[in-house]
PDB file of C-alpha atoms and ligand atoms in Angstrom:
ATOM      1  CA  MET A   1      61.398 169.295 183.880  1.00 39.00           C
ATOM      2  CA  PRO A   2      63.799 170.490 180.963  1.00 42.00           C
ATOM      3  CA  ALA A   3      62.400 170.331 177.874  1.00 39.00           C
ATOM      4  CA  PHE A   4      63.841 169.776 174.112  1.00 44.00           C
ATOM      5  CA  SER A   5      61.995 171.066 171.279  1.00 41.00           C
ATOM      6  CA  ASP A   6      62.067 169.215 167.858  1.00 42.00           C
ATOM      7  CA  PRO A   7      65.517 168.713 166.616  1.00 42.00           C
ATOM      8  CA  SER A   8      64.300 169.035 163.228  1.00 40.00           C
ATOM      9  CA  ASP A   9      63.511 172.995 163.667  1.00 44.00           C
ATOM     10  CA  ASP A  10      66.853 174.027 163.155  1.00 53.00           C
ATOM     11  CA  GLY A  11      68.908 171.695 160.390  1.00 52.00           C
ATOM     12  CA  ALA A  12      70.239 169.286 162.830  1.00 55.00           C
ATOM     13  CA  CYS A  13      69.786 165.326 162.324  1.00 57.00           C
ATOM     14  CA  VAL A  14      69.998 164.636 166.348  1.00 57.00           C
ATOM     15  CA  GLN A  15      70.684 160.995 166.194  1.00 54.00           C
ATOM     16  CA  TRP A  16      70.914 159.185 169.820  1.00 60.00           C
ATOM     17  CA  PRO A  17      68.698 159.430 172.256  1.00 61.00           C
ATOM     18  CA  LEU A  18      66.560 162.569 171.588  1.00 61.00           C
ATOM     19  CA  PRO A  19      63.752 163.130 171.599  1.00 60.00           C
ATOM     20  CA  GLN A  20      63.181 161.796 174.950  1.00 66.00           C
ATOM     21  CA  GLU A  21      61.844 161.846 178.135  1.00 74.00           C
ATOM     22  CA  TRP A  22      63.694 164.237 180.401  1.00 86.00           C
ATOM     23  CA  PRO A  23      65.786 160.941 182.570  1.00 92.00           C
ATOM     24  CA  LEU A  24      63.777 160.738 186.227  1.00 91.00           C
ATOM     25  CA  LEU A  25      66.446 161.174 189.006  1.00 96.00           C
ATOM     26  CA  SER A  26      65.576 159.964 192.592  1.00 96.00           C
ATOM     27  CA  ARG A  27      68.358 162.300 194.081  1.00 97.00           C
ATOM     28  CA  LYS A  28      69.283 165.989 192.679  1.00 98.00           C
ATOM     29  CA  PRO A  29      73.139 165.854 191.957  1.00 98.00           C
ATOM     30  CA  ARG A  30      75.619 168.550 192.751  1.00 98.00           C
ATOM     31  CA  LEU A  31      77.723 169.499 189.797  1.00 98.00           C
ATOM     32  CA  GLY A  32      81.157 170.911 189.456  1.00 98.00           C
ATOM     33  CA  VAL A  33      81.825 172.700 186.128  1.00 98.00           C
ATOM     34  CA  MET A  34      85.329 173.413 184.773  1.00 98.00           C
ATOM     35  CA  ALA A  35      85.256 176.071 181.784  1.00 98.00           C
ATOM     36  CA  SER A  36      88.053 177.777 179.885  1.00 98.00           C
ATOM     37  CA  GLY A  37      86.537 180.329 177.876  1.00 96.00           C
ATOM     38  CA  ALA A  38      83.233 182.011 176.601  1.00 97.00           C
ATOM     39  CA  GLY A  39      80.892 180.041 178.833  1.00 98.00           C
ATOM     40  CA  SER A  40      78.057 179.249 176.716  1.00 98.00           C
ATOM     41  CA  ASN A  41      78.012 175.923 177.806  1.00 98.00           C
ATOM     42  CA  PHE A  42      78.452 176.288 181.078  1.00 98.00           C
ATOM     43  CA  GLN A  43      75.287 179.176 180.617  1.00 98.00           C
ATOM     44  CA  ALA A  44      73.501 175.862 178.759  1.00 98.00           C
ATOM     45  CA  LEU A  45      73.883 174.201 182.162  1.00 98.00           C
ATOM     46  CA  VAL A  46      72.729 176.871 184.328  1.00 98.00           C
ATOM     47  CA  GLU A  47      69.226 177.461 182.186  1.00 98.00           C
ATOM     48  CA  SER A  48      69.085 173.664 182.235  1.00 97.00           C
ATOM     49  CA  CYS A  49      69.342 173.428 185.944  1.00 98.00           C
ATOM     50  CA  ALA A  50      66.724 176.215 186.640  1.00 97.00           C
ATOM     51  CA  GLY A  51      64.917 173.491 186.168  1.00 95.00           C
ATOM     52  CA  GLY A  52      65.637 172.139 189.434  1.00 96.00           C
ATOM     53  CA  TRP A  53      67.018 168.548 188.514  1.00 97.00           C
ATOM     54  CA  ALA A  54      70.691 169.330 189.411  1.00 98.00           C
ATOM     55  CA  SER A  55      72.487 172.329 191.471  1.00 98.00           C
ATOM     56  CA  ILE A  56      75.933 174.010 190.231  1.00 98.00           C
ATOM     57  CA  ASP A  57      77.522 174.070 193.468  1.00 98.00           C
ATOM     58  CA  LEU A  58      81.325 175.443 191.838  1.00 98.00           C
ATOM     59  CA  LEU A  59      82.594 176.607 188.697  1.00 98.00           C
ATOM     60  CA  VAL A  60      86.272 176.501 188.353  1.00 98.00           C
ATOM     61  CA  VAL A  61      88.091 178.624 185.144  1.00 98.00           C
ATOM     62  CA  ASN A  62      91.676 178.106 184.432  1.00 98.00           C
ATOM     63  CA  ASN A  63      91.592 181.603 182.800  1.00 98.00           C
ATOM     64  CA  GLY A  64      90.189 184.352 185.296  1.00 98.00           C
ATOM     65  CA  GLY A  65      87.963 186.582 183.773  1.00 98.00           C
ATOM     66  CA  CYS A  66      86.888 184.705 180.980  1.00 98.00           C
ATOM     67  CA  GLY A  67      83.242 184.526 179.841  1.00 98.00           C
ATOM     68  CA  ALA A  68      82.230 181.626 181.632  1.00 98.00           C
ATOM     69  CA  GLN A  69      83.754 183.421 185.251  1.00 98.00           C
ATOM     70  CA  GLN A  70      81.991 186.461 184.231  1.00 98.00           C
ATOM     71  CA  ARG A  71      78.684 184.680 184.185  1.00 98.00           C
ATOM     72  CA  ALA A  72      79.226 183.198 186.933  1.00 98.00           C
ATOM     73  CA  LEU A  73      79.724 186.563 188.709  1.00 98.00           C
ATOM     74  CA  GLU A  74      76.791 188.275 187.409  1.00 98.00           C
ATOM     75  CA  LEU A  75      74.654 185.207 188.813  1.00 98.00           C
ATOM     76  CA  GLY A  76      76.126 185.321 192.120  1.00 98.00           C
ATOM     77  CA  MET A  77      77.466 181.392 191.587  1.00 98.00           C
ATOM     78  CA  ALA A  78      80.206 179.998 193.423  1.00 98.00           C
ATOM     79  CA  ASN A  79      83.239 180.358 191.130  1.00 98.00           C
ATOM     80  CA  GLN A  80      87.210 179.612 191.637  1.00 98.00           C
ATOM     81  CA  VAL A  81      90.381 180.122 189.216  1.00 98.00           C
ATOM     82  CA  VAL A  82      92.754 177.001 188.987  1.00 98.00           C
ATOM     83  CA  ASP A  83      95.372 178.573 186.918  1.00 98.00           C
ATOM     84  CA  HIS A  84      97.224 176.057 185.529  1.00 97.00           C
ATOM     85  CA  ARG A  85     100.424 178.606 184.731  1.00 97.00           C
ATOM     86  CA  LEU A  86     100.977 178.589 188.455  1.00 97.00           C
ATOM     87  CA  HIS A  87     101.313 174.926 188.505  1.00 98.00           C
ATOM     88  CA  SER A  88     104.531 172.883 187.633  1.00 97.00           C
ATOM     89  CA  ASN A  89     103.101 169.937 185.891  1.00 98.00           C
ATOM     90  CA  ARG A  90      98.707 168.543 185.046  1.00 98.00           C
ATOM     91  CA  GLU A  91      99.056 166.488 188.142  1.00 98.00           C
ATOM     92  CA  SER A  92      99.469 169.440 190.223  1.00 98.00           C
ATOM     93  CA  VAL A  93      96.382 171.060 188.646  1.00 98.00           C
ATOM     94  CA  ASP A  94      94.061 168.365 188.861  1.00 98.00           C
ATOM     95  CA  ARG A  95      95.111 167.888 192.707  1.00 98.00           C
ATOM     96  CA  ALA A  96      93.865 171.598 192.949  1.00 98.00           C
ATOM     97  CA  LEU A  97      90.575 170.720 191.264  1.00 98.00           C
ATOM     98  CA  ILE A  98      89.582 167.790 193.154  1.00 98.00           C
ATOM     99  CA  ASP A  99      90.672 169.950 196.144  1.00 98.00           C
ATOM    100  CA  ALA A 100      88.270 172.841 195.317  1.00 98.00           C
ATOM    101  CA  PHE A 101      85.433 170.215 193.760  1.00 98.00           C
ATOM    102  CA  LYS A 102      85.698 167.922 197.170  1.00 98.00           C
ATOM    103  CA  ALA A 103      85.356 170.780 199.182  1.00 98.00           C
ATOM    104  CA  ALA A 104      81.757 171.903 197.117  1.00 98.00           C
ATOM    105  CA  ALA A 105      80.872 168.166 197.696  1.00 98.00           C
ATOM    106  CA  VAL A 106      79.930 167.968 194.161  1.00 98.00           C
ATOM    107  CA  ASP A 107      78.774 164.295 192.583  1.00 98.00           C
ATOM    108  CA  LEU A 108      79.880 165.043 188.981  1.00 98.00           C
ATOM    109  CA  VAL A 109      82.063 167.063 187.257  1.00 98.00           C
ATOM    110  CA  VAL A 110      81.372 168.764 183.909  1.00 98.00           C
ATOM    111  CA  MET A 111      83.834 169.785 181.424  1.00 98.00           C
ATOM    112  CA  ALA A 112      82.343 172.371 179.857  1.00 98.00           C
ATOM    113  CA  GLY A 113      84.866 174.278 177.437  1.00 96.00           C
ATOM    114  CA  TRP A 114      87.835 173.007 179.525  1.00 97.00           C
ATOM    115  CA  MET A 115      90.424 173.240 177.057  1.00 95.00           C
ATOM    116  CA  ARG A 116      93.379 171.419 178.864  1.00 96.00           C
ATOM    117  CA  ILE A 117      94.150 167.812 179.206  1.00 95.00           C
ATOM    118  CA  VAL A 118      92.907 166.203 182.963  1.00 97.00           C
ATOM    119  CA  THR A 119      95.007 163.275 184.172  1.00 98.00           C
ATOM    120  CA  PRO A 120      94.281 160.089 185.682  1.00 98.00           C
ATOM    121  CA  VAL A 121      94.889 161.551 189.156  1.00 98.00           C
ATOM    122  CA  LEU A 122      91.037 163.650 188.196  1.00 98.00           C
ATOM    123  CA  ILE A 123      89.677 161.091 186.603  1.00 98.00           C
ATOM    124  CA  GLY A 124      90.432 158.708 189.823  1.00 98.00           C
ATOM    125  CA  ALA A 125      88.994 160.962 192.007  1.00 98.00           C
ATOM    126  CA  PHE A 126      85.768 160.817 190.229  1.00 98.00           C
ATOM    127  CA  PRO A 127      85.365 157.792 188.260  1.00 97.00           C
ATOM    128  CA  GLU A 128      82.627 157.755 185.676  1.00 97.00           C
ATOM    129  CA  ARG A 129      81.576 160.906 186.635  1.00 98.00           C
ATOM    130  CA  ILE A 130      83.288 163.526 184.478  1.00 98.00           C
ATOM    131  CA  ILE A 131      81.302 164.522 181.492  1.00 98.00           C
ATOM    132  CA  ASN A 132      82.742 166.352 178.511  1.00 98.00           C
ATOM    133  CA  ILE A 133      81.753 168.135 175.546  1.00 98.00           C
ATOM    134  CA  HIS A 134      83.926 167.753 172.175  1.00 98.00           C
ATOM    135  CA  PRO A 135      82.578 169.526 169.186  1.00 98.00           C
ATOM    136  CA  SER A 136      82.747 166.642 166.284  1.00 98.00           C
ATOM    137  CA  LEU A 137      80.893 163.044 166.187  1.00 97.00           C
ATOM    138  CA  LEU A 138      83.494 160.666 167.840  1.00 97.00           C
ATOM    139  CA  PRO A 139      85.387 158.850 167.539  1.00 98.00           C
ATOM    140  CA  SER A 140      86.658 161.266 164.563  1.00 98.00           C
ATOM    141  CA  PHE A 141      88.356 164.128 164.857  1.00 98.00           C
ATOM    142  CA  ARG A 142      89.367 164.127 168.430  1.00 98.00           C
ATOM    143  CA  GLY A 143      91.690 166.691 170.258  1.00 96.00           C
ATOM    144  CA  VAL A 144      92.503 170.331 169.316  1.00 96.00           C
ATOM    145  CA  ASP A 145      90.238 171.836 166.176  1.00 98.00           C
ATOM    146  CA  ALA A 146      87.893 169.403 165.650  1.00 98.00           C
ATOM    147  CA  VAL A 147      85.891 171.826 163.764  1.00 98.00           C
ATOM    148  CA  GLY A 148      88.922 172.482 161.154  1.00 98.00           C
ATOM    149  CA  GLN A 149      89.729 169.041 161.327  1.00 98.00           C
ATOM    150  CA  ALA A 150      86.256 168.386 159.999  1.00 98.00           C
ATOM    151  CA  LEU A 151      86.380 170.893 157.228  1.00 98.00           C
ATOM    152  CA  ALA A 152      89.682 169.612 155.879  1.00 98.00           C
ATOM    153  CA  ALA A 153      88.208 166.577 155.640  1.00 98.00           C
ATOM    154  CA  GLY A 154      85.255 167.474 153.887  1.00 98.00           C
ATOM    155  CA  VAL A 155      82.518 165.378 155.691  1.00 98.00           C
ATOM    156  CA  THR A 156      78.942 166.320 154.581  1.00 97.00           C
ATOM    157  CA  LEU A 157      77.946 165.422 158.141  1.00 95.00           C
ATOM    158  CA  SER A 158      79.620 166.910 161.949  1.00 97.00           C
ATOM    159  CA  GLY A 159      78.134 167.850 165.207  1.00 96.00           C
ATOM    160  CA  CYS A 160      78.961 167.136 168.857  1.00 97.00           C
ATOM    161  CA  THR A 161      79.399 164.348 171.288  1.00 97.00           C
ATOM    162  CA  ALA A 162      78.929 164.258 175.468  1.00 97.00           C
ATOM    163  CA  HIS A 163      80.897 161.820 176.702  1.00 98.00           C
ATOM    164  CA  LEU A 164      82.399 160.283 179.979  1.00 98.00           C
ATOM    165  CA  VAL A 165      86.044 161.198 180.418  1.00 98.00           C
ATOM    166  CA  SER A 166      88.710 158.527 180.178  1.00 97.00           C
ATOM    167  CA  GLU A 167      92.312 158.514 179.940  1.00 95.00           C
ATOM    168  CA  GLU A 168      92.699 158.578 176.325  1.00 95.00           C
ATOM    169  CA  VAL A 169      91.670 162.143 175.247  1.00 94.00           C
ATOM    170  CA  ASP A 170      88.419 162.356 173.540  1.00 94.00           C
ATOM    171  CA  ALA A 171      87.811 158.542 173.904  1.00 95.00           C
ATOM    172  CA  GLY A 172      85.356 157.594 176.926  1.00 97.00           C
ATOM    173  CA  LYS A 173      81.572 156.209 176.456  1.00 97.00           C
ATOM    174  CA  ILE A 174      79.118 158.367 174.372  1.00 96.00           C
ATOM    175  CA  LEU A 175      76.734 159.402 176.354  1.00 95.00           C
ATOM    176  CA  VAL A 176      74.485 161.807 173.680  1.00 93.00           C
ATOM    177  CA  GLN A 177      75.710 162.351 169.948  1.00 93.00           C
ATOM    178  CA  ALA A 178      74.005 165.191 167.665  1.00 93.00           C
ATOM    179  CA  ALA A 179      74.377 165.512 163.904  1.00 94.00           C
ATOM    180  CA  VAL A 180      74.941 168.686 162.221  1.00 94.00           C
ATOM    181  CA  PRO A 181      75.008 168.926 158.316  1.00 95.00           C
ATOM    182  CA  VAL A 182      78.125 171.067 156.878  1.00 97.00           C
ATOM    183  CA  ASP A 183      76.851 173.277 154.495  1.00 95.00           C
ATOM    184  CA  THR A 184      78.514 174.409 151.434  1.00 94.00           C
ATOM    185  CA  GLY A 185      80.802 177.646 151.921  1.00 94.00           C
ATOM    186  CA  ASP A 186      80.651 176.973 155.892  1.00 97.00           C
ATOM    187  CA  ASP A 187      83.818 178.164 157.625  1.00 98.00           C
ATOM    188  CA  ARG A 188      85.592 177.671 161.136  1.00 98.00           C
ATOM    189  CA  ALA A 189      83.026 180.138 162.288  1.00 98.00           C
ATOM    190  CA  SER A 190      79.564 179.208 160.850  1.00 98.00           C
ATOM    191  CA  LEU A 191      80.225 175.634 161.546  1.00 98.00           C
ATOM    192  CA  THR A 192      81.135 176.107 165.086  1.00 98.00           C
ATOM    193  CA  ALA A 193      78.205 178.227 166.023  1.00 97.00           C
ATOM    194  CA  ARG A 194      75.648 175.688 164.459  1.00 96.00           C
ATOM    195  CA  ILE A 195      77.536 172.849 166.480  1.00 97.00           C
ATOM    196  CA  GLN A 196      77.567 175.037 169.779  1.00 97.00           C
ATOM    197  CA  SER A 197      73.925 175.115 169.749  1.00 95.00           C
ATOM    198  CA  GLN A 198      73.214 171.589 169.617  1.00 95.00           C
ATOM    199  CA  GLU A 199      76.142 171.104 172.303  1.00 96.00           C
ATOM    200  CA  HIS A 200      73.753 173.239 174.308  1.00 96.00           C
ATOM    201  CA  ARG A 201      71.363 170.825 173.882  1.00 93.00           C
ATOM    202  CA  ILE A 202      73.032 167.501 174.513  1.00 95.00           C
ATOM    203  CA  LEU A 203      75.252 168.658 177.603  1.00 97.00           C
ATOM    204  CA  PRO A 204      72.398 168.880 180.141  1.00 96.00           C
ATOM    205  CA  LEU A 205      70.694 165.672 178.893  1.00 94.00           C
ATOM    206  CA  ALA A 206      73.855 163.713 179.110  1.00 96.00           C
ATOM    207  CA  VAL A 207      74.711 165.070 182.573  1.00 98.00           C
ATOM    208  CA  ALA A 208      71.581 164.131 183.393  1.00 97.00           C
ATOM    209  CA  LEU A 209      72.036 160.052 182.076  1.00 95.00           C
ATOM    210  CA  ALA A 210      75.523 160.117 183.683  1.00 97.00           C
ATOM    211  CA  ALA A 211      73.838 160.577 186.845  1.00 98.00           C
ATOM    212  CA  GLN A 212      70.973 158.256 185.946  1.00 96.00           C
ATOM    213  CA  ARG A 213      73.851 155.770 185.513  1.00 95.00           C
ATOM    214  CA  LEU A 214      75.228 156.280 188.855  1.00 97.00           C
ATOM    215  CA  GLY A 215      71.830 155.697 190.860  1.00 97.00           C
ATOM    216  CA  TYR A 216      70.771 158.952 191.116  1.00 98.00           C
TER     217      TYR A 216
HETATM  218  C1  GRF B   1      82.905 174.050 172.562  1.00 81.08           C
HETATM  219  O1  GRF B   1      82.994 174.445 171.483  1.00 81.08           O
HETATM  220  C2  GRF B   1      83.394 172.529 173.312  1.00 81.08           C
HETATM  221  O2  GRF B   1      83.025 171.625 172.647  1.00 81.08           O
HETATM  222  C3  GRF B   1      84.777 172.799 173.390  1.00 81.08           C
HETATM  223  O3  GRF B   1      84.826 174.297 173.692  1.00 81.08           O
HETATM  224  C4  GRF B   1      83.936 174.769 173.294  1.00 81.08           C
HETATM  225  C5  GRF B   1      83.787 175.879 174.357  1.00 81.08           C
HETATM  226  O4  GRF B   1      82.789 176.611 174.395  1.00 81.08           O
HETATM  227  N1  GRF B   1      85.421 171.740 174.118  1.00 81.08           N
HETATM  228  P1  GRF B   1      82.038 177.573 175.317  1.00 81.08           P
HETATM  229  O5  GRF B   1      82.970 178.204 176.343  1.00 81.08           O
HETATM  230  O6  GRF B   1      81.306 176.838 176.186  1.00 81.08           O
HETATM  231  O7  GRF B   1      81.243 178.820 174.714  1.00 81.08           O
END
């Protein structure tokens, strides 16, 4: 089973629901993952799923050659490009995503750094089954450049949120949050790095909790 270390060991104050027992699932969910960039959250999911509680059956990227796709290729994992630039609107992108994920028979979809807005077309195809990771303590700092927004606001505590995706951006049901103190002298890069290390811990747990809610 995946395990979490003591959250106090790296300066993060994890709020809810860690530490806890890993959710017991009666069925192994098939995951589809969406990513746009470096793929560190995809990597964290890969490592967690190596414990056997879920399988990653398809990675879809919108930027061919991005770090996430390179990682999938290195690992010999199924991957596909859905390039938004080849579609005339967001709904068309979402229909291509649905086709890809349905063909791979995935149960849940994980937006692991997908830098595009999705529409009700995708959300309706996977109700309560899409999980997103966002680098702030929602509902604060929704949308783009959440870390920059937090620094500009002068907060002393930031963090990350794994939540279900709803039609309103960054506003769906919160599954797991981790709090990260903002240090004096933090800039975007340093705070982002510390927040991301917490994202890698909470995203797999949030996916397992989302699966548990669905009866897996
Ligand atoms: C993460 O910080 C996530 O919060 C945001 O996009 C970033 C993706 O990073 N939505 P990576 O590609 O997983 O390294």
